[in-house]
Amino acid sequence: MWLRNKIVSIVLLSIVLLFMGCSINTPNMNSFLSERFETIENPEDVLIVEGYNALDNQDLKEARESFLEAYYLSGNRSYLKEIIGVLLLEQEYILAKEKTLQYLEKYPKDEDMRQTLIGILSKEGDLKNALKEAMILLKNHRNVQNLEIISSVYLLQKKYQKSIEYLQQAYALEKNDLILDKLASTYFVFLNNKQKAIELYERHIQKYGVSPMIGEKLAMIYLQDKAYKKAARVYEKLFKATGEQNYAKNVLEIYFQFNNLTQAQSFLEKNSSIHLADEILLEIYRHKKDYQKSIEVLDRIYKQTHNVDFLALKAMMIYESAKNRNDKKMLESVVEDLKIVSNKLDDALYWNYLGYLMIDHNLDIKEGMQYVTKALQKEPQNVYYLDSLAWGYYQLKDCINARLTMEKIPLEEIQKEKEIKDHFEVIRQCKF
């Protein structure tokens, strides 16, 4: 037999499980028809091909007639199910109910068709008879799906405690996320018992782990309650379980919004797979003035990316954080790194920094002044670069050029910066 899909099951749950938000997709007839047969000699098979082809072309009447002929030809009751399914697709609910009742008179224990009848009765608003049929269904076939169906009927009747009772039975049989979510949602939405919903979500996560469905619902409740740390904790679990970057982003947004840098740092240090984890950690370390960790991260980023900006930042941070800035070995290392940067980047900031370092520590004053001059060619009015050049002349005992260069800096700018002001006073009194 070529019956691949039960049309009845397509329509059923979309009618019954209104609250549950289930969506059932129409079967893809192309996949059925894509099977190739060189010859079709069985008349029954021909009719079934015609029926599914008609369905694929939305010719529901033709499909129904083909299935009916197939039933007359073979007596196979599966075709009656297909006919009822087509009637539901045509929204012929009264006729579909009539045919379903007739079918169940002959085959009272057919699970699919009893489910279909419950769906039709629920659609019509005949919840009393829908419940009656659901009880019969459950008596004949006690399983998770049918427990959910009877729970849905009670929900439509607004008998929320009874609905919960059957969901609990379903959950006892199968600890899946969907049932738990329905159970928690019933407490939260219909009984206004948010705390119970939270308890259910938390207990399920603790026992069976977190999933996007459960975790996102719980995190949303915590966010609505402004329980941001708890929401962040749930998002952390979701990231650990799925590796999805958006969960890590949610965690960090919460921590940064409330300036919880320590928690953000801990999360990033434990999860190196987070996008731009090192770059974010760098900003946290710099903000906290943790120079050693900043240097370690900068070194790691440079080795990974070969971006010399990070080498420059590393060199400057090593110098700025040094307990002894006159340490010869440290200075040689910093200058070596900055020369690599200066040869690769057209950046006045780095040229000036390197040049001033060489001037101030008397490493090679003339070479240092060459770097500063290069920076001034790009930014001739930059007060910091002018100060560096003036200081170079002073170190060379060239008081005249030192004063002339310093005079290019406006007095108000000199007063703003202590180091420039100190240089100005020393150069003003220069008498070499």
Short mmCIF file of C-alpha atoms in Angstrom, two decimals:
data_model
loop_
_atom_site.label_atom_id
_atom_site.label_comp_id
_atom_site.label_asym_id
_atom_site.label_seq_id
_atom_site.Cartn_x
_atom_site.Cartn_y
_atom_site.Cartn_z
CA MET A 1 0.00 0.00 0.00
CA TRP A 2 1.28 3.46 -0.80
CA LEU A 3 -0.34 5.24 2.11
CA ARG A 4 2.44 7.39 3.46
CA ASN A 5 0.64 9.94 5.61
CA LYS A 6 -2.57 9.95 7.57
CA ILE A 7 -4.43 13.09 6.56
CA VAL A 8 -6.57 12.71 9.65
CA SER A 9 -3.58 13.22 11.91
CA ILE A 10 -2.72 16.38 10.00
CA VAL A 11 -5.87 18.14 11.05
CA LEU A 12 -6.54 16.65 14.45
CA LEU A 13 -4.12 18.34 16.80
CA SER A 14 -4.46 21.73 15.17
CA ILE A 15 -8.11 21.58 16.22
CA VAL A 16 -7.80 20.02 19.67
CA LEU A 17 -4.65 21.48 21.15
CA LEU A 18 -5.67 25.11 20.82
CA PHE A 19 -3.93 26.25 23.96
CA MET A 20 -0.87 24.18 23.38
CA GLY A 21 0.05 25.97 20.17
CA CYS A 22 0.82 22.80 18.26
CA SER A 23 1.20 23.17 14.52
CA ILE A 24 0.99 20.25 12.14
CA ASN A 25 2.36 20.55 8.64
CA THR A 26 0.51 19.20 5.62
CA PRO A 27 2.42 16.20 4.23
CA ASN A 28 4.65 16.87 1.28
CA MET A 29 3.00 15.01 -1.55
CA ASN A 30 5.94 15.75 -3.84
CA SER A 31 8.08 13.38 -1.79
CA PHE A 32 5.44 10.70 -2.26
CA LEU A 33 5.09 11.30 -5.95
CA SER A 34 8.83 11.50 -6.50
CA GLU A 35 9.05 7.74 -6.20
CA ARG A 36 9.35 6.33 -9.66
CA PHE A 37 7.52 3.29 -10.88
CA GLU A 38 8.03 2.13 -14.42
CA THR A 39 4.53 0.68 -14.53
CA ILE A 40 1.47 0.82 -12.29
CA GLU A 41 -0.74 -2.14 -12.92
CA ASN A 42 -2.76 -2.28 -9.68
CA PRO A 43 -5.97 -0.17 -10.06
CA GLU A 44 -5.91 0.55 -6.33
CA ASP A 45 -2.43 2.01 -6.63
CA VAL A 46 -3.52 4.12 -9.58
CA LEU A 47 -6.36 5.59 -7.52
CA ILE A 48 -4.04 6.39 -4.62
CA VAL A 49 -1.57 8.14 -6.92
CA GLU A 50 -4.46 10.14 -8.35
CA GLY A 51 -5.70 10.98 -4.85
CA TYR A 52 -2.37 12.29 -3.61
CA ASN A 53 -1.75 14.12 -6.86
CA ALA A 54 -5.13 15.83 -6.45
CA LEU A 55 -4.21 16.78 -2.89
CA ASP A 56 -0.94 18.22 -4.11
CA ASN A 57 -2.91 20.34 -6.58
CA GLN A 58 -5.43 21.39 -3.92
CA ASP A 59 -8.21 19.56 -5.78
CA LEU A 60 -9.81 18.21 -2.61
CA LYS A 61 -13.02 16.97 -4.23
CA GLU A 62 -11.08 14.88 -6.76
CA ALA A 63 -8.88 13.54 -3.95
CA ARG A 64 -11.90 12.49 -1.91
CA GLU A 65 -13.46 10.71 -4.89
CA SER A 66 -10.23 8.83 -5.61
CA PHE A 67 -9.94 7.62 -2.02
CA LEU A 68 -13.62 6.59 -2.01
CA GLU A 69 -13.15 4.52 -5.17
CA ALA A 70 -10.06 2.93 -3.63
CA TYR A 71 -12.13 2.00 -0.57
CA TYR A 72 -14.90 0.45 -2.67
CA LEU A 73 -12.29 -1.47 -4.61
CA SER A 74 -10.32 -2.82 -1.64
CA GLY A 75 -12.45 -2.41 1.48
CA ASN A 76 -9.36 -1.02 3.24
CA ARG A 77 -10.60 1.21 6.07
CA SER A 78 -7.47 3.38 5.85
CA TYR A 79 -9.07 5.05 2.85
CA LEU A 80 -12.06 6.06 4.99
CA LYS A 81 -9.61 7.88 7.24
CA GLU A 82 -8.16 9.65 4.24
CA ILE A 83 -11.67 10.70 3.13
CA ILE A 84 -12.45 12.13 6.58
CA GLY A 85 -9.10 13.92 6.52
CA VAL A 86 -9.97 15.54 3.19
CA LEU A 87 -13.36 16.61 4.56
CA LEU A 88 -11.56 18.35 7.40
CA LEU A 89 -9.26 20.08 4.94
CA GLU A 90 -12.40 21.23 3.13
CA GLN A 91 -13.74 22.45 6.50
CA GLU A 92 -16.78 20.23 6.08
CA TYR A 93 -16.92 19.61 9.81
CA ILE A 94 -20.52 18.40 10.05
CA LEU A 95 -20.06 15.80 7.33
CA ALA A 96 -16.66 14.85 8.74
CA LYS A 97 -18.22 14.28 12.16
CA GLU A 98 -20.98 12.17 10.64
CA LYS A 99 -18.47 10.00 8.78
CA THR A 100 -16.26 9.72 11.87
CA LEU A 101 -19.16 8.54 14.03
CA GLN A 102 -20.09 5.97 11.40
CA TYR A 103 -16.51 4.79 11.28
CA LEU A 104 -16.28 4.46 15.08
CA GLU A 105 -19.45 2.38 15.17
CA LYS A 106 -17.57 -0.23 13.15
CA TYR A 107 -14.13 0.31 14.70
CA PRO A 108 -14.69 1.70 18.23
CA LYS A 109 -11.07 1.27 19.36
CA ASP A 110 -9.46 3.17 16.50
CA GLU A 111 -7.26 5.71 18.27
CA ASP A 112 -6.74 8.09 15.33
CA MET A 113 -10.44 8.48 14.61
CA ARG A 114 -11.40 8.93 18.26
CA GLN A 115 -8.84 11.71 18.44
CA THR A 116 -10.31 13.19 15.27
CA LEU A 117 -13.82 13.15 16.73
CA ILE A 118 -12.59 14.94 19.85
CA GLY A 119 -11.00 17.56 17.64
CA ILE A 120 -14.21 18.13 15.68
CA LEU A 121 -16.35 18.32 18.82
CA SER A 122 -13.91 20.79 20.39
CA LYS A 123 -13.99 22.88 17.23
CA GLU A 124 -17.79 22.96 17.45
CA GLY A 125 -17.67 23.94 21.12
CA ASP A 126 -19.32 20.68 22.20
CA LEU A 127 -16.90 20.25 25.07
CA LYS A 128 -19.18 17.96 27.07
CA ASN A 129 -19.15 15.31 24.36
CA ALA A 130 -15.51 16.03 23.58
CA LEU A 131 -14.67 15.15 27.19
CA LYS A 132 -16.83 12.03 27.01
CA GLU A 133 -14.97 10.87 23.91
CA ALA A 134 -11.63 11.75 25.50
CA MET A 135 -12.46 9.52 28.46
CA ILE A 136 -13.25 6.64 26.09
CA LEU A 137 -10.04 7.32 24.21
CA LEU A 138 -7.99 7.28 27.39
CA LYS A 139 -9.61 4.08 28.58
CA ASN A 140 -8.70 2.31 25.35
CA HIS A 141 -5.30 3.94 24.81
CA ARG A 142 -3.61 5.35 27.90
CA ASN A 143 -0.59 7.23 26.63
CA VAL A 144 1.05 10.64 26.83
CA GLN A 145 -0.66 12.08 23.76
CA ASN A 146 -4.14 11.14 24.93
CA LEU A 147 -3.49 12.44 28.44
CA GLU A 148 -2.54 15.75 26.82
CA ILE A 149 -5.72 15.70 24.73
CA ILE A 150 -8.00 15.23 27.73
CA SER A 151 -6.03 17.93 29.54
CA SER A 152 -6.68 20.26 26.60
CA VAL A 153 -10.42 19.60 26.71
CA TYR A 154 -10.50 20.43 30.43
CA LEU A 155 -8.52 23.56 29.69
CA LEU A 156 -11.11 24.63 27.11
CA GLN A 157 -13.75 24.03 29.79
CA LYS A 158 -11.70 26.30 32.08
CA LYS A 159 -11.30 23.45 34.54
CA TYR A 160 -7.66 24.26 35.09
CA GLN A 161 -6.98 21.99 38.05
CA LYS A 162 -8.32 18.99 36.13
CA SER A 163 -6.23 20.02 33.15
CA ILE A 164 -3.17 20.13 35.39
CA GLU A 165 -4.02 16.73 36.87
CA TYR A 166 -3.83 15.03 33.48
CA LEU A 167 -0.73 16.95 32.43
CA GLN A 168 0.94 15.73 35.61
CA GLN A 169 0.04 12.17 34.67
CA ALA A 170 1.48 12.71 31.19
CA TYR A 171 4.66 14.18 32.67
CA ALA A 172 4.96 11.20 35.01
CA LEU A 173 4.99 8.94 31.95
CA GLU A 174 7.37 11.06 29.89
CA LYS A 175 9.61 13.76 31.33
CA ASN A 176 9.77 15.87 28.20
CA ASP A 177 10.14 19.63 27.93
CA LEU A 178 6.91 20.25 26.05
CA ILE A 179 4.68 18.66 28.69
CA LEU A 180 6.52 20.45 31.48
CA ASP A 181 6.12 23.74 29.65
CA LYS A 182 2.38 23.19 29.23
CA LEU A 183 2.09 22.37 32.91
CA ALA A 184 4.06 25.41 34.06
CA SER A 185 2.24 27.67 31.58
CA THR A 186 -1.14 26.54 32.92
CA TYR A 187 -0.10 27.55 36.44
CA PHE A 188 1.37 30.83 35.25
CA VAL A 189 -1.19 31.98 32.68
CA PHE A 190 -4.48 30.55 33.93
CA LEU A 191 -3.97 30.20 37.69
CA ASN A 192 -1.71 33.24 38.09
CA ASN A 193 0.68 31.11 40.12
CA LYS A 194 4.02 32.35 38.92
CA GLN A 195 6.00 30.85 41.78
CA LYS A 196 4.72 27.35 41.03
CA ALA A 197 5.68 27.76 37.39
CA ILE A 198 9.19 28.83 38.42
CA GLU A 199 9.49 25.84 40.75
CA LEU A 200 8.47 23.45 37.97
CA TYR A 201 10.95 24.93 35.50
CA GLU A 202 13.78 24.97 38.04
CA ARG A 203 13.16 21.40 39.21
CA HIS A 204 13.03 20.12 35.63
CA ILE A 205 16.29 21.88 34.76
CA GLN A 206 17.97 20.54 37.88
CA LYS A 207 16.96 16.94 37.11
CA TYR A 208 17.04 16.77 33.33
CA GLY A 209 19.11 19.72 32.18
CA VAL A 210 18.16 22.91 30.40
CA SER A 211 16.75 23.33 26.90
CA PRO A 212 15.96 26.48 24.92
CA MET A 213 12.21 25.98 25.40
CA ILE A 214 12.39 25.70 29.19
CA GLY A 215 15.34 27.99 29.80
CA GLU A 216 14.06 30.89 27.73
CA LYS A 217 10.63 30.76 29.42
CA LEU A 218 12.20 30.75 32.89
CA ALA A 219 14.65 33.53 32.03
CA MET A 220 11.79 35.65 30.68
CA ILE A 221 9.87 35.27 33.94
CA TYR A 222 12.95 36.31 35.91
CA LEU A 223 13.48 39.34 33.67
CA GLN A 224 9.85 40.38 34.15
CA ASP A 225 10.39 40.08 37.91
CA LYS A 226 13.62 42.09 37.62
CA ALA A 227 15.48 39.09 39.05
CA TYR A 228 18.34 39.80 36.68
CA LYS A 229 21.01 37.68 38.36
CA LYS A 230 18.73 34.64 38.20
CA ALA A 231 18.01 35.33 34.54
CA ALA A 232 21.74 35.59 33.86
CA ARG A 233 22.28 32.27 35.63
CA VAL A 234 19.71 30.59 33.36
CA TYR A 235 21.29 32.12 30.25
CA GLU A 236 24.68 30.83 31.42
CA LYS A 237 23.24 27.31 31.61
CA LEU A 238 21.71 27.71 28.15
CA PHE A 239 25.05 28.80 26.72
CA LYS A 240 26.83 25.88 28.34
CA ALA A 241 24.21 23.45 26.99
CA THR A 242 23.93 24.82 23.46
CA GLY A 243 27.00 26.94 22.74
CA GLU A 244 24.69 29.54 21.17
CA GLN A 245 26.39 32.96 21.24
CA ASN A 246 23.14 34.88 21.78
CA TYR A 247 22.84 33.36 25.27
CA ALA A 248 26.36 34.52 26.16
CA LYS A 249 25.42 37.96 24.83
CA ASN A 250 22.37 38.03 27.12
CA VAL A 251 24.51 37.10 30.13
CA LEU A 252 27.04 39.84 29.45
CA GLU A 253 24.39 42.47 28.74
CA ILE A 254 22.82 41.81 32.14
CA TYR A 255 26.15 41.92 33.97
CA PHE A 256 27.34 45.07 32.23
CA GLN A 257 24.00 46.83 32.65
CA PHE A 258 24.35 46.48 36.42
CA ASN A 259 28.14 46.91 36.46
CA ASN A 260 28.72 43.36 37.70
CA LEU A 261 32.19 43.21 36.20
CA THR A 262 33.42 40.46 38.49
CA GLN A 263 30.64 38.11 37.36
CA ALA A 264 31.20 39.05 33.72
CA GLN A 265 34.93 38.41 34.13
CA SER A 266 34.33 35.01 35.72
CA PHE A 267 31.89 34.00 32.96
CA LEU A 268 34.30 35.03 30.21
CA GLU A 269 37.30 33.35 31.84
CA LYS A 270 35.38 30.07 32.05
CA ASN A 271 34.11 30.22 28.47
CA SER A 272 36.83 31.06 25.98
CA SER A 273 34.52 30.10 23.08
CA ILE A 274 32.48 33.27 23.59
CA HIS A 275 32.81 35.59 20.60
CA LEU A 276 35.42 38.30 21.32
CA ALA A 277 35.90 36.93 24.85
CA ASP A 278 39.51 38.14 25.07
CA GLU A 279 38.69 41.59 23.75
CA ILE A 280 35.89 42.00 26.31
CA LEU A 281 38.09 40.64 29.08
CA LEU A 282 40.75 43.15 28.11
CA GLU A 283 38.36 46.04 28.69
CA ILE A 284 37.34 44.60 32.06
CA TYR A 285 40.97 44.15 33.15
CA ARG A 286 41.87 47.66 32.01
CA HIS A 287 38.87 49.10 33.83
CA LYS A 288 39.92 47.26 36.99
CA LYS A 289 43.56 48.27 36.43
CA ASP A 290 44.63 44.63 36.40
CA TYR A 291 47.68 45.26 34.25
CA GLN A 292 49.20 41.80 34.46
CA LYS A 293 46.07 40.10 33.12
CA SER A 294 45.66 42.85 30.53
CA ILE A 295 49.18 42.17 29.27
CA GLU A 296 48.53 38.41 29.15
CA VAL A 297 45.35 38.91 27.12
CA LEU A 298 47.02 41.39 24.76
CA ASP A 299 49.82 38.91 24.13
CA ARG A 300 47.28 36.16 23.44
CA ILE A 301 45.23 38.30 21.07
CA TYR A 302 48.35 39.43 19.19
CA LYS A 303 49.53 35.85 18.72
CA GLN A 304 46.10 34.85 17.46
CA THR A 305 45.46 37.81 15.16
CA HIS A 306 48.94 39.18 14.33
CA ASN A 307 47.37 42.62 14.65
CA VAL A 308 50.25 44.87 15.72
CA ASP A 309 47.88 47.33 17.42
CA PHE A 310 47.65 44.75 20.20
CA LEU A 311 51.44 44.43 20.28
CA ALA A 312 51.64 48.22 20.69
CA LEU A 313 49.07 48.22 23.50
CA LYS A 314 50.92 45.39 25.20
CA ALA A 315 54.26 47.23 25.00
CA MET A 316 52.80 50.49 26.30
CA MET A 317 50.99 48.72 29.15
CA ILE A 318 54.17 46.90 30.16
CA TYR A 319 55.95 50.24 30.39
CA GLU A 320 53.11 52.14 32.11
CA SER A 321 52.59 49.43 34.73
CA ALA A 322 56.29 48.79 35.44
CA LYS A 323 57.38 49.29 39.03
CA ASN A 324 60.76 50.42 37.76
CA ARG A 325 60.44 52.28 34.48
CA ASN A 326 64.20 52.53 34.20
CA ASP A 327 64.66 48.76 34.06
CA LYS A 328 66.99 48.26 31.11
CA LYS A 329 65.70 44.85 30.05
CA MET A 330 62.09 46.02 30.15
CA LEU A 331 62.88 49.16 28.14
CA GLU A 332 64.73 47.19 25.48
CA SER A 333 61.78 44.82 25.09
CA VAL A 334 59.24 47.66 24.88
CA VAL A 335 61.30 49.61 22.34
CA GLU A 336 61.83 46.49 20.24
CA ASP A 337 58.08 45.82 20.09
CA LEU A 338 57.23 49.45 19.34
CA LYS A 339 59.74 49.55 16.50
CA ILE A 340 58.00 46.54 14.95
CA VAL A 341 54.71 48.42 15.24
CA SER A 342 56.15 51.66 13.87
CA ASN A 343 57.52 49.91 10.82
CA LYS A 344 54.15 48.36 10.01
CA LEU A 345 51.66 51.08 10.93
CA ASP A 346 51.27 54.66 9.74
CA ASP A 347 50.27 55.90 13.19
CA ALA A 348 51.57 59.13 14.73
CA LEU A 349 50.54 58.07 18.24
CA TYR A 350 52.88 55.09 18.24
CA TRP A 351 55.73 57.06 16.62
CA ASN A 352 55.53 59.72 19.30
CA TYR A 353 55.27 57.20 22.14
CA LEU A 354 58.35 55.33 20.92
CA GLY A 355 60.26 58.53 20.26
CA TYR A 356 59.50 60.08 23.65
CA LEU A 357 60.45 56.83 25.39
CA MET A 358 63.84 56.82 23.68
CA ILE A 359 64.34 60.52 24.48
CA ASP A 360 63.21 60.46 28.10
CA HIS A 361 65.30 57.41 29.00
CA ASN A 362 68.30 58.61 26.98
CA LEU A 363 68.29 55.41 24.91
CA ASP A 364 68.93 57.13 21.58
CA ILE A 365 67.79 60.74 21.69
CA LYS A 366 68.39 61.57 18.03
CA GLU A 367 66.61 58.46 16.77
CA GLY A 368 63.78 59.18 19.17
CA MET A 369 63.47 62.71 17.79
CA GLN A 370 63.23 61.27 14.29
CA TYR A 371 60.16 59.27 15.32
CA VAL A 372 58.62 62.35 16.97
CA THR A 373 59.33 64.48 13.88
CA LYS A 374 57.60 61.83 11.78
CA ALA A 375 54.55 62.08 14.05
CA LEU A 376 54.56 65.90 13.76
CA GLN A 377 54.55 65.67 9.99
CA LYS A 378 51.13 64.07 10.30
CA GLU A 379 49.87 66.24 13.16
CA PRO A 380 51.96 69.44 13.30
CA GLN A 381 49.84 71.15 15.98
CA ASN A 382 49.66 68.22 18.39
CA VAL A 383 50.77 69.60 21.77
CA TYR A 384 52.01 66.25 23.04
CA TYR A 385 54.22 65.70 20.01
CA LEU A 386 55.59 69.26 20.24
CA ASP A 387 56.37 68.68 23.91
CA SER A 388 58.22 65.46 23.02
CA LEU A 389 60.33 67.26 20.41
CA ALA A 390 61.08 70.16 22.77
CA TRP A 391 62.16 67.66 25.43
CA GLY A 392 64.44 66.00 22.89
CA TYR A 393 66.16 69.31 22.17
CA TYR A 394 66.51 69.89 25.90
CA GLN A 395 68.09 66.46 26.37
CA LEU A 396 70.56 67.42 23.61
CA LYS A 397 71.20 70.65 25.54
CA ASP A 398 69.81 72.72 22.65
CA CYS A 399 68.01 75.32 24.78
CA ILE A 400 67.12 77.63 21.88
CA ASN A 401 65.27 75.02 19.81
CA ALA A 402 63.75 73.57 22.96
CA ARG A 403 62.24 76.99 23.82
CA LEU A 404 61.19 77.71 20.23
CA THR A 405 59.40 74.38 20.01
CA MET A 406 57.74 74.78 23.41
CA GLU A 407 56.52 78.27 22.45
CA LYS A 408 54.40 76.66 19.71
CA ILE A 409 52.20 75.19 22.43
CA PRO A 410 49.45 77.58 23.64
CA LEU A 411 49.86 78.56 27.31
CA GLU A 412 46.37 77.30 28.19
CA GLU A 413 47.33 73.85 26.86
CA ILE A 414 50.56 73.90 28.85
CA GLN A 415 48.63 74.57 32.05
CA LYS A 416 46.29 71.61 31.43
CA GLU A 417 48.92 68.88 31.46
CA LYS A 418 51.28 68.50 34.44
CA GLU A 419 54.09 66.81 32.51
CA ILE A 420 54.05 69.47 29.76
CA LYS A 421 53.95 72.18 32.43
CA ASP A 422 56.96 70.64 34.19
CA HIS A 423 58.88 70.46 30.90
CA PHE A 424 57.96 74.08 30.16
CA GLU A 425 59.38 75.26 33.49
CA VAL A 426 62.60 73.28 33.06
CA ILE A 427 63.12 74.44 29.45
CA ARG A 428 62.32 78.06 30.37
CA GLN A 429 65.25 77.98 32.77
CA CYS A 430 67.54 76.11 30.35
CA LYS A 431 71.10 77.57 30.47
CA PHE A 432 73.30 74.95 28.83
#
